[in-house]
Coordinates of C-alpha atoms in Angstrom, one line a residue:
M18 CA -17.2 22.6 132.3
S19 CA -15.0 20.2 130.3
H20 CA -11.3 20.5 130.1
P21 CA -10.3 22.5 127.0
S22 CA -8.4 19.6 125.5
E23 CA -11.3 17.2 125.7
F24 CA -13.0 16.0 122.6
A25 CA -15.6 13.3 122.3
E26 CA -17.1 11.2 119.5
R27 CA -20.7 11.8 118.8
P28 CA -22.3 9.0 116.8
H29 CA -25.2 9.5 114.3
P30 CA -27.9 10.2 115.0
T31 CA -28.3 9.4 118.7
G32 CA -26.4 7.4 121.3
A33 CA -24.5 10.1 123.0
G34 CA -25.5 10.3 126.6
T35 CA -27.7 7.2 126.5
T36 CA -25.3 4.4 127.4
A37 CA -25.0 5.1 131.1
P38 CA -27.5 6.6 133.6
T39 CA -25.0 9.2 134.7
A40 CA -24.2 10.5 131.2
P41 CA -25.2 14.2 130.7
A42 CA -28.2 14.9 128.5
E43 CA -27.4 15.6 124.9
P44 CA -27.9 19.2 124.0
D45 CA -30.8 20.0 121.6
L46 CA -28.8 21.0 118.6
R47 CA -32.0 22.1 116.7
H48 CA -33.0 24.8 119.3
H49 CA -32.4 28.3 118.1
G50 CA -33.1 31.8 119.4
D51 CA -36.2 32.3 117.3
A52 CA -38.0 29.7 119.5
E53 CA -37.9 32.2 122.3
V54 CA -40.0 34.8 120.5
R55 CA -42.7 32.6 118.9
G56 CA -46.2 32.2 120.1
A57 CA -46.6 33.8 123.5
G58 CA -43.1 35.4 123.1
Q59 CA -44.0 37.5 120.1
G60 CA -44.6 40.6 122.2
L61 CA -41.4 40.4 124.2
T62 CA -38.4 42.6 123.7
D63 CA -36.2 40.3 121.6
L64 CA -32.7 39.7 123.0
A65 CA -32.7 36.1 121.8
V66 CA -32.2 36.6 118.0
N67 CA -29.0 38.2 116.8
V68 CA -30.5 40.2 113.9
R69 CA -29.9 43.9 113.8
A70 CA -32.9 45.8 115.0
G71 CA -34.8 48.1 112.6
T72 CA -33.9 46.1 109.5
P73 CA -34.1 45.5 106.6
P74 CA -33.6 49.2 105.7
G75 CA -36.1 50.9 103.5
W76 CA -33.9 51.1 100.5
L77 CA -33.3 47.4 100.6
T78 CA -36.9 46.5 101.1
E79 CA -37.7 48.6 98.0
R80 CA -35.1 46.8 95.9
I81 CA -36.5 43.5 96.9
A82 CA -40.1 44.6 96.3
A83 CA -39.2 45.8 92.9
S84 CA -38.0 42.3 91.9
L85 CA -41.4 40.7 92.5
G86 CA -42.6 41.7 89.1
G87 CA -40.1 39.3 87.6
L88 CA -41.1 36.2 89.5
A89 CA -42.4 34.4 86.4
A90 CA -38.8 34.0 85.3
Y91 CA -36.4 31.4 86.8
P92 CA -33.7 32.9 89.0
D93 CA -30.4 33.9 87.4
G94 CA -27.7 34.2 90.0
R95 CA -24.9 35.4 87.7
A96 CA -25.0 39.1 88.6
A97 CA -25.2 38.4 92.3
R98 CA -22.3 35.9 92.1
R99 CA -20.2 38.5 90.3
A100 CA -21.1 41.1 92.9
V101 CA -20.1 38.8 95.8
A102 CA -16.9 37.8 94.1
A103 CA -15.9 41.5 93.4
R104 CA -16.7 42.4 97.0
H105 CA -14.2 39.8 98.3
G106 CA -11.7 40.1 95.4
L107 CA -12.1 36.5 94.3
P108 CA -12.9 34.8 91.0
E109 CA -16.6 34.1 90.4
E110 CA -15.8 30.3 90.4
C111 CA -14.9 30.7 94.1
V112 CA -18.4 31.8 95.1
L113 CA -21.5 29.7 95.8
L114 CA -24.8 31.4 96.6
T115 CA -26.9 29.6 99.1
A116 CA -30.3 29.8 100.9
G117 CA -28.6 31.1 104.0
S118 CA -25.6 29.6 105.7
A119 CA -27.8 26.8 107.1
E120 CA -28.0 25.3 103.6
A121 CA -24.2 25.6 103.2
F122 CA -23.7 23.4 106.3
V123 CA -26.0 20.8 104.8
L124 CA -24.1 20.9 101.5
L125 CA -20.7 20.6 103.2
A126 CA -21.9 17.6 105.3
R127 CA -23.2 15.8 102.1
A128 CA -20.5 16.8 99.6
L129 CA -17.3 16.3 101.6
R130 CA -15.9 12.9 102.2
A131 CA -14.6 13.5 105.7
S132 CA -13.6 10.5 107.8
V133 CA -12.7 12.5 111.0
P134 CA -14.9 15.7 111.2
A135 CA -14.3 17.9 114.2
V136 CA -16.5 20.7 115.4
V137 CA -15.1 23.3 117.8
H138 CA -17.7 24.2 120.5
P139 CA -19.4 26.2 121.9
Q140 CA -20.6 27.4 118.6
F141 CA -23.6 27.5 116.3
T142 CA -25.0 24.0 116.4
E143 CA -26.3 23.5 112.8
P144 CA -22.9 22.4 111.5
E145 CA -22.8 19.4 113.8
A146 CA -26.5 18.7 113.3
A147 CA -26.0 18.6 109.6
L148 CA -23.0 16.4 109.8
R149 CA -24.8 13.9 112.1
D150 CA -27.8 13.9 109.8
A151 CA -25.5 13.0 106.9
G152 CA -24.2 10.0 108.8
H153 CA -20.9 11.4 110.1
T154 CA -19.5 10.6 113.6
V155 CA -18.4 14.0 114.9
R156 CA -15.6 14.8 117.3
R157 CA -16.3 17.8 119.6
V158 CA -13.5 20.1 120.6
L159 CA -14.8 21.8 123.8
L160 CA -13.2 25.1 124.6
S161 CA -13.1 26.2 128.3
A162 CA -14.6 29.2 130.0
D163 CA -11.5 29.3 132.1
D164 CA -9.6 30.4 129.0
G165 CA -12.3 32.7 127.8
F166 CA -13.2 30.2 125.1
R167 CA -10.0 31.0 123.2
L168 CA -8.8 28.5 120.6
D169 CA -5.4 26.8 120.8
P170 CA -4.9 25.0 117.4
A171 CA -3.2 22.2 119.2
L172 CA -6.5 21.2 120.8
V173 CA -7.9 20.1 117.4
P174 CA -7.1 16.4 116.7
A175 CA -4.3 16.1 114.1
E176 CA -6.2 13.5 112.2
A177 CA -9.3 15.7 111.7
D178 CA -9.8 16.1 108.0
L179 CA -12.7 18.5 108.4
V180 CA -12.7 21.2 111.1
V181 CA -15.6 23.6 111.6
L182 CA -15.6 26.7 113.8
G183 CA -17.1 30.1 114.0
N184 CA -15.4 33.6 113.9
P185 CA -16.6 35.6 115.7
T186 CA -18.1 32.7 117.5
N187 CA -21.8 32.3 118.4
P188 CA -22.6 32.3 121.3
T189 CA -19.3 33.3 123.0
S190 CA -18.7 36.5 121.0
V191 CA -15.0 35.6 120.8
L192 CA -13.1 36.8 117.7
H193 CA -10.2 34.4 117.1
P194 CA -7.0 35.8 115.4
A195 CA -6.8 35.0 111.7
G196 CA -3.3 33.6 112.2
T197 CA -4.7 31.1 114.8
L198 CA -7.3 29.9 112.4
A199 CA -4.9 29.8 109.5
A200 CA -2.7 27.5 111.6
L201 CA -5.5 24.9 111.3
A202 CA -5.3 24.8 107.5
R203 CA -3.2 21.9 106.1
E204 CA -3.1 19.6 103.2
G205 CA -5.7 16.8 103.4
R206 CA -8.0 18.9 105.6
T207 CA -11.0 21.2 104.9
L208 CA -11.2 24.1 107.3
V209 CA -14.7 25.6 107.5
V210 CA -15.0 29.0 109.1
D211 CA -18.5 30.4 109.8
E212 CA -18.2 34.2 109.5
A213 CA -21.9 34.9 109.7
F214 CA -21.2 37.8 112.1
M215 CA -17.9 39.1 110.6
D216 CA -19.6 42.0 108.9
A217 CA -20.6 43.2 112.4
V218 CA -16.9 43.5 113.3
P219 CA -15.3 46.9 112.5
D220 CA -13.1 46.5 109.5
E221 CA -13.9 42.8 109.4
R222 CA -10.7 42.2 111.4
E223 CA -9.4 38.6 111.3
T224 CA -11.5 37.4 108.3
L225 CA -10.1 34.6 106.2
A226 CA -12.3 35.5 103.2
S227 CA -9.5 36.8 101.0
L228 CA -7.3 33.8 101.8
V229 CA -9.5 30.9 100.8
T230 CA -7.4 30.2 97.7
E231 CA -4.0 30.8 99.3
L232 CA -4.0 28.6 102.5
P233 CA -3.0 24.9 102.3
G234 CA -5.6 22.3 101.9
H235 CA -9.2 23.5 101.4
V236 CA -10.6 26.5 103.2
A237 CA -14.3 27.5 103.1
V238 CA -15.6 30.7 104.6
L239 CA -19.4 31.0 105.1
R240 CA -21.2 34.4 105.1
S241 CA -24.7 35.4 105.8
L242 CA -26.7 38.5 105.0
T243 CA -29.2 37.7 107.7
K244 CA -27.7 39.4 110.7
T245 CA -26.7 42.9 109.6
W246 CA -29.5 43.3 107.0
G247 CA -32.4 41.6 108.7
L248 CA -33.1 39.0 106.0
A249 CA -33.7 35.9 108.1
G250 CA -37.0 35.4 106.3
L251 CA -35.4 35.7 102.8
R252 CA -32.6 33.1 103.3
I253 CA -29.5 34.3 101.5
G254 CA -25.8 33.6 102.2
Y255 CA -22.8 32.3 100.4
V256 CA -19.7 30.2 100.5
L257 CA -16.2 31.4 99.5
S258 CA -13.7 28.6 98.7
D259 CA -11.4 27.1 96.1
R260 CA -12.9 26.1 92.7
D261 CA -13.0 22.4 93.4
T262 CA -14.8 22.8 96.8
I263 CA -17.3 25.2 95.3
A264 CA -18.0 22.7 92.4
A265 CA -18.4 19.8 94.8
L266 CA -20.9 21.8 96.9
A267 CA -22.8 23.0 93.8
A268 CA -23.2 19.5 92.6
H269 CA -25.4 18.8 95.7
Q270 CA -27.6 21.9 95.2
P271 CA -31.0 21.6 93.6
L272 CA -31.7 23.7 90.5
W273 CA -32.4 27.4 91.2
P274 CA -31.6 27.1 95.0
V275 CA -31.8 30.9 95.6
S276 CA -34.9 32.9 94.8
S277 CA -34.8 36.0 92.6
P278 CA -35.6 38.4 95.5
A279 CA -32.7 36.9 97.5
L280 CA -30.4 37.3 94.6
V281 CA -31.4 40.9 94.2
A282 CA -30.6 41.4 98.0
A283 CA -27.2 39.8 97.6
E284 CA -26.2 42.1 94.8
A285 CA -27.6 45.2 96.5
C286 CA -25.8 44.4 99.8
C287 CA -22.4 44.2 98.0
E288 CA -22.7 47.7 96.5
P289 CA -20.4 50.4 97.9
E290 CA -23.2 52.3 99.7
A291 CA -24.4 49.2 101.4
L292 CA -20.8 48.2 102.5
A293 CA -20.4 51.7 104.0
E294 CA -23.7 51.3 105.8
A295 CA -22.6 47.9 107.2
A296 CA -19.3 49.5 108.4
R297 CA -21.3 52.2 110.2
A298 CA -23.5 49.5 111.8
A299 CA -20.5 47.6 113.0
K300 CA -19.2 50.7 114.8
D301 CA -22.7 51.2 116.3
F302 CA -22.7 47.6 117.5
A303 CA -19.3 48.1 119.1
A304 CA -20.5 51.2 121.0
D305 CA -23.8 49.6 122.0
R306 CA -22.0 46.5 123.1
A307 CA -19.7 48.4 125.3
Y308 CA -22.6 50.1 127.0
L309 CA -24.4 46.8 127.5
L310 CA -21.3 45.3 129.0
A311 CA -20.9 48.3 131.4
R312 CA -24.5 48.0 132.6
L313 CA -24.3 44.2 133.1
E314 CA -21.1 44.6 135.1
E315 CA -23.2 46.5 137.6
F316 CA -24.7 43.2 138.6
G317 CA -21.5 41.4 139.3
G318 CA -22.3 41.4 143.0
A319 CA -25.4 39.4 142.2
G320 CA -23.4 36.7 140.5
L321 CA -23.7 37.8 136.9
R322 CA -20.5 37.3 134.8
V323 CA -19.9 38.3 131.2
V324 CA -17.5 36.6 128.8
G325 CA -15.1 39.0 127.3
P326 CA -13.5 40.5 125.4
A327 CA -16.6 40.4 123.1
E328 CA -16.5 41.3 119.4
A329 CA -19.9 40.2 118.0
P330 CA -23.4 41.8 118.3
F331 CA -24.2 39.6 121.4
L332 CA -22.8 38.7 124.8
L333 CA -22.6 35.4 126.7
V334 CA -23.3 35.7 130.4
R335 CA -23.2 33.3 133.3
H336 CA -25.3 33.2 136.4
P337 CA -25.7 30.3 138.9
R338 CA -29.5 30.5 138.5
A339 CA -29.6 31.5 134.9
D340 CA -32.7 29.4 134.2
E341 CA -34.6 31.3 136.9
L342 CA -33.3 34.6 135.8
R343 CA -34.4 33.9 132.2
D344 CA -37.9 33.0 133.3
R345 CA -38.1 36.1 135.6
L346 CA -36.9 38.4 132.8
R347 CA -39.4 36.8 130.5
D348 CA -42.2 37.8 132.9
L349 CA -40.7 41.3 132.8
G350 CA -40.9 41.5 129.0
F351 CA -37.5 40.2 127.8
A352 CA -36.6 37.1 125.7
L353 CA -33.1 35.8 126.2
R354 CA -31.4 32.9 124.5
R355 CA -30.8 29.9 126.8
G356 CA -27.3 28.5 126.7
D357 CA -27.7 24.9 127.6
T358 CA -28.4 23.8 124.0
F359 CA -24.8 24.6 123.0
P360 CA -22.3 21.8 123.6
G361 CA -19.8 22.9 126.2
L362 CA -22.2 25.1 128.0
G363 CA -24.9 24.4 130.6
P364 CA -28.0 25.8 132.3
E365 CA -26.0 28.6 133.9
W366 CA -25.4 30.3 130.6
L367 CA -27.5 32.9 128.6
R368 CA -26.9 34.9 125.4
L369 CA -28.1 38.5 125.0
A370 CA -28.3 40.3 121.7
V371 CA -26.9 43.8 121.6
R372 CA -29.5 46.5 121.3
D373 CA -29.6 50.3 121.6
T374 CA -28.7 52.0 124.8
G375 CA -32.3 52.8 125.6
T376 CA -33.3 49.2 125.5
T377 CA -30.2 48.3 127.6
D378 CA -31.3 50.8 130.3
V379 CA -34.8 49.2 130.4
L380 CA -33.1 45.8 130.6
A381 CA -30.9 46.9 133.5
A382 CA -34.0 48.1 135.4
A383 CA -35.5 44.7 134.8
L384 CA -32.4 43.0 136.0
A385 CA -32.4 45.0 139.2
T386 CA -35.9 43.6 139.8
A387 CA -35.2 40.0 138.6
L388 CA -31.8 39.3 140.3
P389 CA -33.0 39.9 143.9
T390 CA -36.0 37.6 143.2
T391 CA -33.7 35.0 141.7
E392 CA -31.3 35.1 144.7
T393 CA -34.3 34.9 147.1
A394 CA -35.6 31.8 145.3
R395 CA -32.2 30.2 145.6
A396 CA -31.9 31.0 149.4
A397 CA -35.4 29.5 149.9
R398 CA -34.4 26.1 148.5
P399 CA -33.3 23.4 150.9

């Protein structure tokens, strides 16, 4: 595990980890949880993808389905943009609708003229991948497990003119205080905060969404409708920022970048009834997460450790033989997200999505079977 103050330059598009035989392998930034449940993994209980189970809800599916009769017309995003702006109390010019947050990262990488971009890790890997694909040399700020992956603003290089981090952070489930993140905002810098899971936090504590036009420099907050509403296949998200930043990003979008069904979903998910449902889901996530944490702690004697306090709908766990444990749980019917593709982590890390208490109990039974097997396999090795 790297020291929390360490940061390293990562040239585009390769080169890191290839100049010396002893250099660590470069993480696969393009690996994501959905890879765990494709093909032979389709029948597994999915703990690898952080999308709320049982979604999208029926009322949302009906709204989307009703939009299909208008597919002959080109998409018109004005109503959805107004809805998102009203939801966050911002002018419409401060909202950009995107085909998921992944598109937003590509737009940021292409539109912003950053000379010293820094990405705080461990976190979602697409921001760095997009920056590298656009020709940027990325500095990594690696947070430490010893500090619970908490952020000290002093760790970010002062010369960084683009800083990217998540809140709450995937995969650590850490929720950074808004004041800590605001301390990173300054003139001459663009601060990008990925809040893809913020609507899963009760009361959306620590969000910067309403402050994007008030903090110094440029601040961009990214949101996704994928996680809470189960719309990964529809691709819908948005960026909140100042007018100049939104205009710069929009200039790099193609015409009609968001489909009509996705626009209908964005508008629907901003309505009062939908926001109330999301708030209830956030409280359910918190209760189910607490139960999952309690059950996982039962296996502390077998070497399983959980990063906490956790605030997102997933947990990051550590085990000395996590790779073996993951394979064994897969044999027992569960798909978990490997952690070694996140910079700053390694093969001893796994991420688990929060599910209902019944699923957690079945997982705990599987762990009771898998962990003795894992420990036996370790003891048998020379």
